[in-house]
Amino acid sequence: ALPWQTRWIAYDPRFHGDIWEYHRVSLYGWDILFAVLVVLYWKELKQGFEKLVSSQSPALVAFMVLVTAAFFTGSWARDSSLALYWTSRLLEVGTLVLLVQVAKPKFTAVCWALAFAGMLQAVWALAQFGTQATFANKWLGAAGHPLTLGGTSVVLTQTGRWLRAYAGQVHPNVLGALLAITIVATLYLFVARAWKNHSWLALVLIAVQTMALVVTFSRTAWLAVVLSLVVWWFVAQAEQRTLVRVATLVVVVTSVATMFLVRDPVLARVTAQGRLETQSVEERVAATRESGGILRHTWLQGVGMGNYTLEVESREPGHRSFYYQPVHNLFLLVFSELGVVGILAFLALLGF
């Protein structure tokens, strides 16, 4: 239930003495579990794949074109081994989707796993934010994020630097996305009365996860939860609306109370005021502009799967490793790395 980041770093390149995360090659604990699942469900996976081929599934065609485009970008990428590594990750995602289809896990069981995973991460996140400190542990896959170290995600206000909660994730935004999913999963369990006579425990889990979501200061994750609640409010069946209203009230009250307690960093994030917030916006605008410059020269073939930051470094040398990050736009990133064939295949896949 706990989404660990535990991994063996097989290739750990350094850039002027700094860690360059985007160029690491790692074997995660999840990869081993995934390999075991593939072996156990090999027969079902084979049958599922053959069924997709025989039905000439448009989604399968789009995905195979996407994987093929990613693989061939290794021919001209600055780091072909890195392109091959990330292509294997893409293939792993497709296999996982097929595995879920053939294994057919019960939706309620998946929600239970997400609910407790979210609770564990939430408690961890609240402890981090409360102490304004993190710890490193290789077995949990947790890296240390000192408050004063450059590259650590913080919110800067007039009262000082505020550490954004990471819990066991690589970035507060990743934790925010995870908590947004687990809150919705826990809400489903509450509305479906999966807790039977202990529904109040579901509300406690929702409240704790909501508090942790606030201290990630992930604006996109906040918005995702709000939109999910609004949609659920309108699509809920008549007999479920009261429960949805109760859960929504818990989320709203918990959010408002937590935001009031940490109102300085919340205001800084919401209004995008302050030096670091302004710098963040400027860097994202600059990254978007940089991707445009890359596309002008490589729109046809792309720079190679996983090679975007290497391309940026070649264009803007002289910075520290954490300066070179992928553009914060998935479509631009896919277009920049995989070229026109890759982006068309990706859009087709989303359409199917």
mmCIF file of C-alpha atoms in Angstrom:
data_model
loop_
_atom_site.group_PDB
_atom_site.id
_atom_site.type_symbol
_atom_site.label_atom_id
_atom_site.label_comp_id
_atom_site.label_asym_id
_atom_site.label_seq_id
_atom_site.Cartn_x
_atom_site.Cartn_y
_atom_site.Cartn_z
ATOM 1 C CA ALA A 1 0.000 0.000 0.000
ATOM 2 C CA LEU A 2 2.964 2.339 0.491
ATOM 3 C CA PRO A 3 4.343 3.667 -2.825
ATOM 4 C CA TRP A 4 8.043 3.509 -2.022
ATOM 5 C CA GLN A 5 10.732 5.112 -4.158
ATOM 6 C CA THR A 6 13.191 2.384 -3.142
ATOM 7 C CA ARG A 7 15.629 1.739 -5.954
ATOM 8 C CA TRP A 8 19.050 0.567 -6.988
ATOM 9 C CA ILE A 9 20.767 3.342 -8.950
ATOM 10 C CA ALA A 10 22.571 1.479 -11.701
ATOM 11 C CA TYR A 11 23.931 4.619 -13.373
ATOM 12 C CA ASP A 12 24.523 7.791 -11.369
ATOM 13 C CA PRO A 13 26.101 10.491 -13.554
ATOM 14 C CA ARG A 14 27.445 13.671 -12.006
ATOM 15 C CA PHE A 15 27.288 17.136 -13.501
ATOM 16 C CA HIS A 16 30.041 19.377 -12.138
ATOM 17 C CA GLY A 17 29.843 17.394 -8.924
ATOM 18 C CA ASP A 18 26.039 17.661 -8.683
ATOM 19 C CA ILE A 19 23.497 14.849 -8.907
ATOM 20 C CA TRP A 20 21.649 14.904 -12.233
ATOM 21 C CA GLU A 21 18.404 13.121 -11.415
ATOM 22 C CA TYR A 22 16.966 13.179 -14.929
ATOM 23 C CA HIS A 23 19.887 11.110 -16.213
ATOM 24 C CA ARG A 24 19.932 8.419 -13.580
ATOM 25 C CA VAL A 25 19.125 4.851 -14.560
ATOM 26 C CA SER A 26 17.410 2.994 -11.720
ATOM 27 C CA LEU A 27 15.837 -0.342 -10.879
ATOM 28 C CA TYR A 28 12.941 0.216 -8.494
ATOM 29 C CA GLY A 29 11.436 -2.182 -6.002
ATOM 30 C CA TRP A 30 8.243 -1.821 -8.012
ATOM 31 C CA ASP A 31 10.031 -3.152 -11.099
ATOM 32 C CA ILE A 32 10.745 -6.436 -9.332
ATOM 33 C CA LEU A 33 7.130 -6.751 -8.178
ATOM 34 C CA PHE A 34 5.964 -5.881 -11.694
ATOM 35 C CA ALA A 35 8.172 -8.605 -13.202
ATOM 36 C CA VAL A 36 6.686 -11.147 -10.784
ATOM 37 C CA LEU A 37 3.152 -10.091 -11.768
ATOM 38 C CA VAL A 38 3.992 -10.392 -15.461
ATOM 39 C CA VAL A 39 5.261 -13.953 -14.912
ATOM 40 C CA LEU A 40 2.170 -14.898 -12.900
ATOM 41 C CA TYR A 41 -0.222 -13.453 -15.471
ATOM 42 C CA TRP A 42 1.816 -14.270 -18.573
ATOM 43 C CA LYS A 43 -0.839 -16.513 -20.103
ATOM 44 C CA GLU A 44 -3.591 -13.934 -19.544
ATOM 45 C CA LEU A 45 -1.361 -11.137 -20.862
ATOM 46 C CA LYS A 46 -0.614 -13.091 -24.021
ATOM 47 C CA GLN A 47 -4.298 -13.797 -24.594
ATOM 48 C CA GLY A 48 -5.220 -10.170 -23.919
ATOM 49 C CA PHE A 49 -2.590 -8.914 -26.364
ATOM 50 C CA GLU A 50 -3.710 -11.343 -29.066
ATOM 51 C CA LYS A 51 -7.300 -10.221 -28.560
ATOM 52 C CA LEU A 52 -6.283 -6.572 -29.030
ATOM 53 C CA VAL A 53 -4.345 -7.470 -32.190
ATOM 54 C CA SER A 54 -7.199 -9.493 -33.669
ATOM 55 C CA SER A 55 -9.680 -6.696 -32.962
ATOM 56 C CA GLN A 56 -7.271 -4.190 -34.555
ATOM 57 C CA SER A 57 -7.564 -1.950 -31.510
ATOM 58 C CA PRO A 58 -6.832 1.689 -32.480
ATOM 59 C CA ALA A 59 -5.413 2.280 -28.983
ATOM 60 C CA LEU A 60 -2.915 -0.556 -29.451
ATOM 61 C CA VAL A 61 -1.868 0.786 -32.857
ATOM 62 C CA ALA A 62 -1.352 4.286 -31.433
ATOM 63 C CA PHE A 63 0.631 2.930 -28.482
ATOM 64 C CA MET A 64 2.862 0.757 -30.659
ATOM 65 C CA VAL A 65 3.583 3.710 -32.950
ATOM 66 C CA LEU A 66 4.447 5.778 -29.861
ATOM 67 C CA VAL A 67 6.824 3.105 -28.521
ATOM 68 C CA THR A 68 8.402 2.616 -31.941
ATOM 69 C CA ALA A 69 8.954 6.369 -32.322
ATOM 70 C CA ALA A 70 10.538 6.505 -28.871
ATOM 71 C CA PHE A 71 12.818 3.553 -29.660
ATOM 72 C CA PHE A 72 14.105 4.977 -32.934
ATOM 73 C CA THR A 73 14.884 8.378 -31.401
ATOM 74 C CA GLY A 74 17.794 6.584 -29.740
ATOM 75 C CA SER A 75 19.482 6.581 -33.162
ATOM 76 C CA TRP A 76 20.088 10.335 -33.030
ATOM 77 C CA ALA A 77 19.687 11.155 -29.329
ATOM 78 C CA ARG A 78 22.653 12.622 -27.462
ATOM 79 C CA ASP A 79 22.432 9.691 -25.045
ATOM 80 C CA SER A 80 21.035 6.630 -26.817
ATOM 81 C CA SER A 81 21.158 4.444 -23.692
ATOM 82 C CA LEU A 82 18.996 6.967 -21.855
ATOM 83 C CA ALA A 83 16.507 6.938 -24.727
ATOM 84 C CA LEU A 84 16.363 3.147 -24.579
ATOM 85 C CA TYR A 85 15.873 3.234 -20.783
ATOM 86 C CA TRP A 86 12.893 5.602 -20.979
ATOM 87 C CA THR A 87 11.438 3.684 -23.912
ATOM 88 C CA SER A 88 11.443 0.584 -21.694
ATOM 89 C CA ARG A 89 9.592 2.627 -19.043
ATOM 90 C CA LEU A 90 6.986 3.576 -21.636
ATOM 91 C CA LEU A 91 6.577 -0.075 -22.609
ATOM 92 C CA GLU A 92 6.213 -0.930 -18.914
ATOM 93 C CA VAL A 93 3.304 1.505 -18.618
ATOM 94 C CA GLY A 94 1.500 -0.119 -21.539
ATOM 95 C CA THR A 95 2.057 -3.583 -20.090
ATOM 96 C CA LEU A 96 0.703 -2.399 -16.738
ATOM 97 C CA VAL A 97 -2.491 -1.136 -18.375
ATOM 98 C CA LEU A 98 -2.934 -4.505 -20.084
ATOM 99 C CA LEU A 99 -2.168 -6.294 -16.805
ATOM 100 C CA VAL A 100 -4.922 -4.367 -15.026
ATOM 101 C CA GLN A 101 -7.344 -5.256 -17.815
ATOM 102 C CA VAL A 102 -6.648 -8.989 -17.635
ATOM 103 C CA ALA A 103 -6.243 -9.276 -13.851
ATOM 104 C CA LYS A 104 -9.465 -7.347 -13.246
ATOM 105 C CA PRO A 105 -8.822 -6.337 -9.627
ATOM 106 C CA LYS A 106 -11.884 -5.324 -7.645
ATOM 107 C CA PHE A 107 -12.311 -1.564 -7.736
ATOM 108 C CA THR A 108 -13.122 -1.487 -4.035
ATOM 109 C CA ALA A 109 -9.893 -3.341 -3.226
ATOM 110 C CA VAL A 110 -7.896 -0.808 -5.269
ATOM 111 C CA CYS A 111 -9.579 2.036 -3.389
ATOM 112 C CA TRP A 112 -8.749 0.416 -0.028
ATOM 113 C CA ALA A 113 -5.087 0.204 -1.026
ATOM 114 C CA LEU A 114 -5.103 3.838 -2.169
ATOM 115 C CA ALA A 115 -6.871 4.999 0.998
ATOM 116 C CA PHE A 116 -4.301 3.482 3.341
ATOM 117 C CA ALA A 117 -1.373 4.460 1.109
ATOM 118 C CA GLY A 118 -2.684 8.020 1.211
ATOM 119 C CA MET A 119 -3.014 7.906 4.983
ATOM 120 C CA LEU A 120 0.579 6.735 5.444
ATOM 121 C CA GLN A 121 1.892 9.408 3.094
ATOM 122 C CA ALA A 122 -0.301 12.059 4.726
ATOM 123 C CA VAL A 123 0.963 11.352 8.246
ATOM 124 C CA TRP A 124 4.529 11.400 6.935
ATOM 125 C CA ALA A 125 3.896 14.696 5.132
ATOM 126 C CA LEU A 126 2.347 16.371 8.184
ATOM 127 C CA ALA A 127 5.290 15.276 10.329
ATOM 128 C CA GLN A 128 7.697 16.768 7.787
ATOM 129 C CA PHE A 129 5.849 20.039 7.609
ATOM 130 C CA GLY A 130 5.425 20.248 11.374
ATOM 131 C CA THR A 131 9.138 19.806 11.995
ATOM 132 C CA GLN A 132 10.207 21.558 8.772
ATOM 133 C CA ALA A 133 12.684 18.739 8.251
ATOM 134 C CA THR A 134 13.078 15.539 6.263
ATOM 135 C CA PHE A 135 15.209 12.440 6.696
ATOM 136 C CA ALA A 136 16.966 10.207 4.216
ATOM 137 C CA ASN A 137 16.400 6.451 4.215
ATOM 138 C CA LYS A 138 17.573 4.228 1.382
ATOM 139 C CA TRP A 139 15.126 1.431 2.208
ATOM 140 C CA LEU A 140 12.166 3.785 1.971
ATOM 141 C CA GLY A 141 13.675 5.453 -1.069
ATOM 142 C CA ALA A 142 13.468 8.790 0.765
ATOM 143 C CA ALA A 143 16.000 11.522 0.039
ATOM 144 C CA GLY A 144 16.857 14.305 2.454
ATOM 145 C CA HIS A 145 15.674 17.807 1.546
ATOM 146 C CA PRO A 146 17.420 20.343 3.793
ATOM 147 C CA LEU A 147 15.416 23.549 4.118
ATOM 148 C CA THR A 148 18.375 25.777 3.258
ATOM 149 C CA LEU A 149 19.665 23.724 0.311
ATOM 150 C CA GLY A 150 19.172 25.029 -3.212
ATOM 151 C CA GLY A 151 16.828 22.804 -5.193
ATOM 152 C CA THR A 152 14.626 21.965 -2.186
ATOM 153 C CA SER A 153 10.989 22.912 -2.838
ATOM 154 C CA VAL A 154 10.073 25.718 -0.463
ATOM 155 C CA VAL A 155 7.691 28.669 -0.264
ATOM 156 C CA LEU A 156 9.377 31.952 0.577
ATOM 157 C CA THR A 157 7.402 34.529 2.582
ATOM 158 C CA GLN A 158 8.235 37.516 4.751
ATOM 159 C CA THR A 159 8.287 35.154 7.741
ATOM 160 C CA GLY A 160 10.916 32.883 6.161
ATOM 161 C CA ARG A 161 11.288 29.702 4.110
ATOM 162 C CA TRP A 162 8.562 27.052 4.406
ATOM 163 C CA LEU A 163 9.382 23.488 3.430
ATOM 164 C CA ARG A 164 6.762 21.939 1.164
ATOM 165 C CA ALA A 165 5.874 18.399 2.229
ATOM 166 C CA TYR A 166 7.465 15.575 0.223
ATOM 167 C CA ALA A 167 6.577 12.519 2.375
ATOM 168 C CA GLY A 168 8.084 9.577 0.448
ATOM 169 C CA GLN A 169 7.788 11.159 -2.990
ATOM 170 C CA VAL A 170 10.360 12.824 -5.227
ATOM 171 C CA HIS A 171 8.576 16.193 -5.275
ATOM 172 C CA PRO A 172 5.680 17.906 -3.440
ATOM 173 C CA ASN A 173 3.690 18.075 -6.673
ATOM 174 C CA VAL A 174 3.949 14.296 -7.038
ATOM 175 C CA LEU A 175 2.743 13.897 -3.455
ATOM 176 C CA GLY A 176 -0.086 16.333 -4.186
ATOM 177 C CA ALA A 177 -1.177 14.291 -7.207
ATOM 178 C CA LEU A 178 -1.076 11.082 -5.167
ATOM 179 C CA LEU A 179 -3.125 12.605 -2.332
ATOM 180 C CA ALA A 180 -5.685 13.989 -4.782
ATOM 181 C CA ILE A 181 -6.212 10.433 -6.062
ATOM 182 C CA THR A 182 -6.313 8.859 -2.592
ATOM 183 C CA ILE A 183 -8.802 11.447 -1.304
ATOM 184 C CA VAL A 184 -11.180 10.613 -4.153
ATOM 185 C CA ALA A 185 -10.646 6.866 -3.520
ATOM 186 C CA THR A 186 -11.416 7.277 0.198
ATOM 187 C CA LEU A 187 -14.458 9.377 -0.670
ATOM 188 C CA TYR A 188 -15.699 6.549 -2.899
ATOM 189 C CA LEU A 189 -15.355 4.056 -0.036
ATOM 190 C CA PHE A 190 -17.318 6.411 2.225
ATOM 191 C CA VAL A 191 -20.098 6.979 -0.311
ATOM 192 C CA ALA A 192 -20.265 3.257 -1.171
ATOM 193 C CA ARG A 193 -20.637 2.495 2.560
ATOM 194 C CA ALA A 194 -17.632 0.161 2.407
ATOM 195 C CA TRP A 195 -16.838 1.106 6.010
ATOM 196 C CA LYS A 196 -20.216 -0.188 7.221
ATOM 197 C CA ASN A 197 -20.553 0.922 10.872
ATOM 198 C CA HIS A 198 -17.219 2.741 10.893
ATOM 199 C CA SER A 199 -17.860 5.455 8.312
ATOM 200 C CA TRP A 200 -16.446 8.064 10.661
ATOM 201 C CA LEU A 201 -13.010 6.510 10.100
ATOM 202 C CA ALA A 202 -13.304 7.295 6.398
ATOM 203 C CA LEU A 203 -14.001 10.934 7.270
ATOM 204 C CA VAL A 204 -10.925 10.972 9.524
ATOM 205 C CA LEU A 205 -8.796 9.621 6.655
ATOM 206 C CA ILE A 206 -10.239 12.210 4.281
ATOM 207 C CA ALA A 207 -9.513 15.012 6.780
ATOM 208 C CA VAL A 208 -5.916 13.916 7.409
ATOM 209 C CA GLN A 209 -5.200 13.491 3.700
ATOM 210 C CA THR A 210 -6.728 16.911 3.003
ATOM 211 C CA MET A 211 -4.495 18.562 5.610
ATOM 212 C CA ALA A 212 -1.467 16.922 4.007
ATOM 213 C CA LEU A 213 -2.632 18.020 0.558
ATOM 214 C CA VAL A 214 -2.709 21.626 1.730
ATOM 215 C CA VAL A 215 0.910 21.537 2.974
ATOM 216 C CA THR A 216 2.180 20.192 -0.340
ATOM 217 C CA PHE A 217 1.199 23.635 -1.691
ATOM 218 C CA SER A 218 0.493 21.983 -5.028
ATOM 219 C CA ARG A 219 -2.000 24.270 -6.737
ATOM 220 C CA THR A 220 -2.798 21.783 -9.502
ATOM 221 C CA ALA A 221 -3.592 19.079 -6.943
ATOM 222 C CA TRP A 222 -5.832 21.490 -5.015
ATOM 223 C CA LEU A 223 -7.709 22.274 -8.218
ATOM 224 C CA ALA A 224 -8.014 18.564 -9.099
ATOM 225 C CA VAL A 225 -9.733 17.789 -5.786
ATOM 226 C CA VAL A 226 -12.093 20.753 -6.142
ATOM 227 C CA LEU A 227 -13.103 19.726 -9.664
ATOM 228 C CA SER A 228 -13.551 16.091 -8.568
ATOM 229 C CA LEU A 229 -15.902 17.129 -5.774
ATOM 230 C CA VAL A 230 -17.886 19.409 -8.072
ATOM 231 C CA VAL A 231 -18.320 16.641 -10.654
ATOM 232 C CA TRP A 232 -19.243 14.109 -7.985
ATOM 233 C CA TRP A 233 -21.753 16.536 -6.500
ATOM 234 C CA PHE A 234 -23.682 16.607 -9.803
ATOM 235 C CA VAL A 235 -23.368 12.972 -10.894
ATOM 236 C CA ALA A 236 -24.042 11.304 -7.525
ATOM 237 C CA GLN A 237 -27.195 9.251 -7.291
ATOM 238 C CA ALA A 238 -30.010 10.555 -5.123
ATOM 239 C CA GLU A 239 -29.305 8.169 -2.229
ATOM 240 C CA GLN A 240 -25.594 9.124 -2.259
ATOM 241 C CA ARG A 241 -25.912 12.907 -2.320
ATOM 242 C CA THR A 242 -26.150 13.301 1.440
ATOM 243 C CA LEU A 243 -22.925 11.333 1.920
ATOM 244 C CA VAL A 244 -21.196 13.327 -0.827
ATOM 245 C CA ARG A 245 -22.262 16.558 0.878
ATOM 246 C CA VAL A 246 -20.915 15.340 4.221
ATOM 247 C CA ALA A 247 -17.554 14.357 2.694
ATOM 248 C CA THR A 248 -17.380 17.646 0.779
ATOM 249 C CA LEU A 249 -18.048 19.566 3.980
ATOM 250 C CA VAL A 250 -15.195 17.708 5.697
ATOM 251 C CA VAL A 251 -12.804 18.554 2.847
ATOM 252 C CA VAL A 252 -13.850 22.214 2.790
ATOM 253 C CA VAL A 253 -13.719 22.754 6.560
ATOM 254 C CA THR A 254 -10.385 20.939 6.873
ATOM 255 C CA SER A 255 -8.895 22.856 3.950
ATOM 256 C CA VAL A 256 -10.019 26.257 5.212
ATOM 257 C CA ALA A 257 -8.813 25.551 8.754
ATOM 258 C CA THR A 258 -5.415 24.280 7.579
ATOM 259 C CA MET A 259 -4.974 27.133 5.108
ATOM 260 C CA PHE A 260 -5.767 29.628 7.862
ATOM 261 C CA LEU A 261 -3.062 28.119 10.071
ATOM 262 C CA VAL A 262 -0.476 28.383 7.276
ATOM 263 C CA ARG A 263 -1.969 31.414 5.561
ATOM 264 C CA ASP A 264 1.346 33.130 4.734
ATOM 265 C CA PRO A 265 2.717 30.406 2.402
ATOM 266 C CA VAL A 266 -0.798 29.688 1.078
ATOM 267 C CA LEU A 267 -1.230 33.338 0.059
ATOM 268 C CA ALA A 268 2.214 33.318 -1.519
ATOM 269 C CA ARG A 269 1.269 30.300 -3.647
ATOM 270 C CA VAL A 270 -2.217 31.504 -4.552
ATOM 271 C CA THR A 271 -1.155 35.037 -5.499
ATOM 272 C CA ALA A 272 2.235 33.967 -6.931
ATOM 273 C CA GLN A 273 3.833 36.740 -4.904
ATOM 274 C CA GLY A 274 7.372 36.666 -3.566
ATOM 275 C CA ARG A 275 10.785 36.175 -5.105
ATOM 276 C CA LEU A 276 10.678 32.388 -5.457
ATOM 277 C CA GLU A 277 7.121 32.359 -6.807
ATOM 278 C CA THR A 278 7.999 35.021 -9.368
ATOM 279 C CA GLN A 279 11.154 33.100 -10.245
ATOM 280 C CA SER A 280 9.129 29.907 -10.666
ATOM 281 C CA VAL A 281 6.727 31.585 -13.086
ATOM 282 C CA GLU A 282 9.593 33.163 -15.022
ATOM 283 C CA GLU A 283 11.408 29.824 -15.263
ATOM 284 C CA ARG A 284 8.296 28.095 -16.606
ATOM 285 C CA VAL A 285 7.798 30.808 -19.207
ATOM 286 C CA ALA A 286 11.470 30.574 -20.162
ATOM 287 C CA ALA A 287 11.217 26.762 -20.369
ATOM 288 C CA THR A 288 8.221 27.048 -22.691
ATOM 289 C CA ARG A 289 10.125 29.495 -24.851
ATOM 290 C CA GLU A 290 13.142 27.179 -24.837
ATOM 291 C CA SER A 291 11.011 24.244 -25.982
ATOM 292 C CA GLY A 292 9.817 26.396 -28.865
ATOM 293 C CA GLY A 293 13.430 26.993 -29.862
ATOM 294 C CA ILE A 294 14.145 23.280 -29.717
ATOM 295 C CA LEU A 295 11.080 22.450 -31.809
ATOM 296 C CA ARG A 296 12.077 24.897 -34.521
ATOM 297 C CA HIS A 297 15.095 22.699 -35.249
ATOM 298 C CA THR A 298 13.918 19.220 -34.239
ATOM 299 C CA TRP A 299 10.140 19.198 -34.769
ATOM 300 C CA LEU A 300 10.357 16.365 -37.256
ATOM 301 C CA GLN A 301 12.427 13.795 -35.346
ATOM 302 C CA GLY A 302 12.648 15.117 -31.781
ATOM 303 C CA VAL A 303 15.737 15.209 -29.538
ATOM 304 C CA GLY A 304 15.304 11.686 -28.214
ATOM 305 C CA MET A 305 13.296 10.001 -25.492
ATOM 306 C CA GLY A 306 14.467 11.297 -22.094
ATOM 307 C CA ASN A 307 17.038 13.593 -23.701
ATOM 308 C CA TYR A 308 15.261 16.936 -23.324
ATOM 309 C CA THR A 309 17.414 18.228 -20.443
ATOM 310 C CA LEU A 310 20.583 17.201 -22.269
ATOM 311 C CA GLU A 311 19.458 19.295 -25.228
ATOM 312 C CA VAL A 312 18.759 22.277 -22.986
ATOM 313 C CA GLU A 313 22.203 21.928 -21.371
ATOM 314 C CA SER A 314 23.863 21.967 -24.785
ATOM 315 C CA ARG A 315 22.048 25.210 -25.602
ATOM 316 C CA GLU A 316 22.567 26.872 -22.216
ATOM 317 C CA PRO A 317 25.796 25.547 -20.687
ATOM 318 C CA GLY A 318 27.260 26.780 -17.431
ATOM 319 C CA HIS A 319 24.408 26.196 -14.979
ATOM 320 C CA ARG A 320 24.103 23.715 -12.106
ATOM 321 C CA SER A 321 22.282 20.448 -12.705
ATOM 322 C CA PHE A 322 18.989 21.434 -11.024
ATOM 323 C CA TYR A 323 18.629 24.310 -13.509
ATOM 324 C CA TYR A 324 18.035 21.856 -16.357
ATOM 325 C CA GLN A 325 14.481 20.539 -16.059
ATOM 326 C CA PRO A 326 11.880 19.289 -18.541
ATOM 327 C CA VAL A 327 9.372 21.824 -19.800
ATOM 328 C CA HIS A 328 6.289 21.888 -17.549
ATOM 329 C CA ASN A 329 3.938 20.974 -20.383
ATOM 330 C CA LEU A 330 3.432 17.316 -21.248
ATOM 331 C CA PHE A 331 2.464 17.945 -24.881
ATOM 332 C CA LEU A 332 5.472 20.169 -25.545
ATOM 333 C CA LEU A 333 7.735 17.622 -23.856
ATOM 334 C CA VAL A 334 6.419 14.729 -25.964
ATOM 335 C CA PHE A 335 6.665 16.836 -29.136
ATOM 336 C CA SER A 336 10.211 17.978 -28.294
ATOM 337 C CA GLU A 337 11.488 14.488 -27.510
ATOM 338 C CA LEU A 338 9.596 12.326 -30.017
ATOM 339 C CA GLY A 339 8.919 14.709 -32.872
ATOM 340 C CA VAL A 340 5.817 14.949 -35.021
ATOM 341 C CA VAL A 341 5.191 11.181 -35.228
ATOM 342 C CA GLY A 342 5.415 10.846 -31.465
ATOM 343 C CA ILE A 343 3.057 13.708 -30.649
ATOM 344 C CA LEU A 344 0.482 12.535 -33.217
ATOM 345 C CA ALA A 345 0.590 9.009 -31.788
ATOM 346 C CA PHE A 346 0.273 10.395 -28.253
ATOM 347 C CA LEU A 347 -2.751 12.537 -29.180
ATOM 348 C CA ALA A 348 -4.342 9.557 -30.949
ATOM 349 C CA LEU A 349 -3.782 7.408 -27.856
ATOM 350 C CA LEU A 350 -5.494 10.011 -25.658
ATOM 351 C CA GLY A 351 -8.389 10.091 -28.116
ATOM 352 C CA PHE A 352 -8.903 6.345 -27.847
#
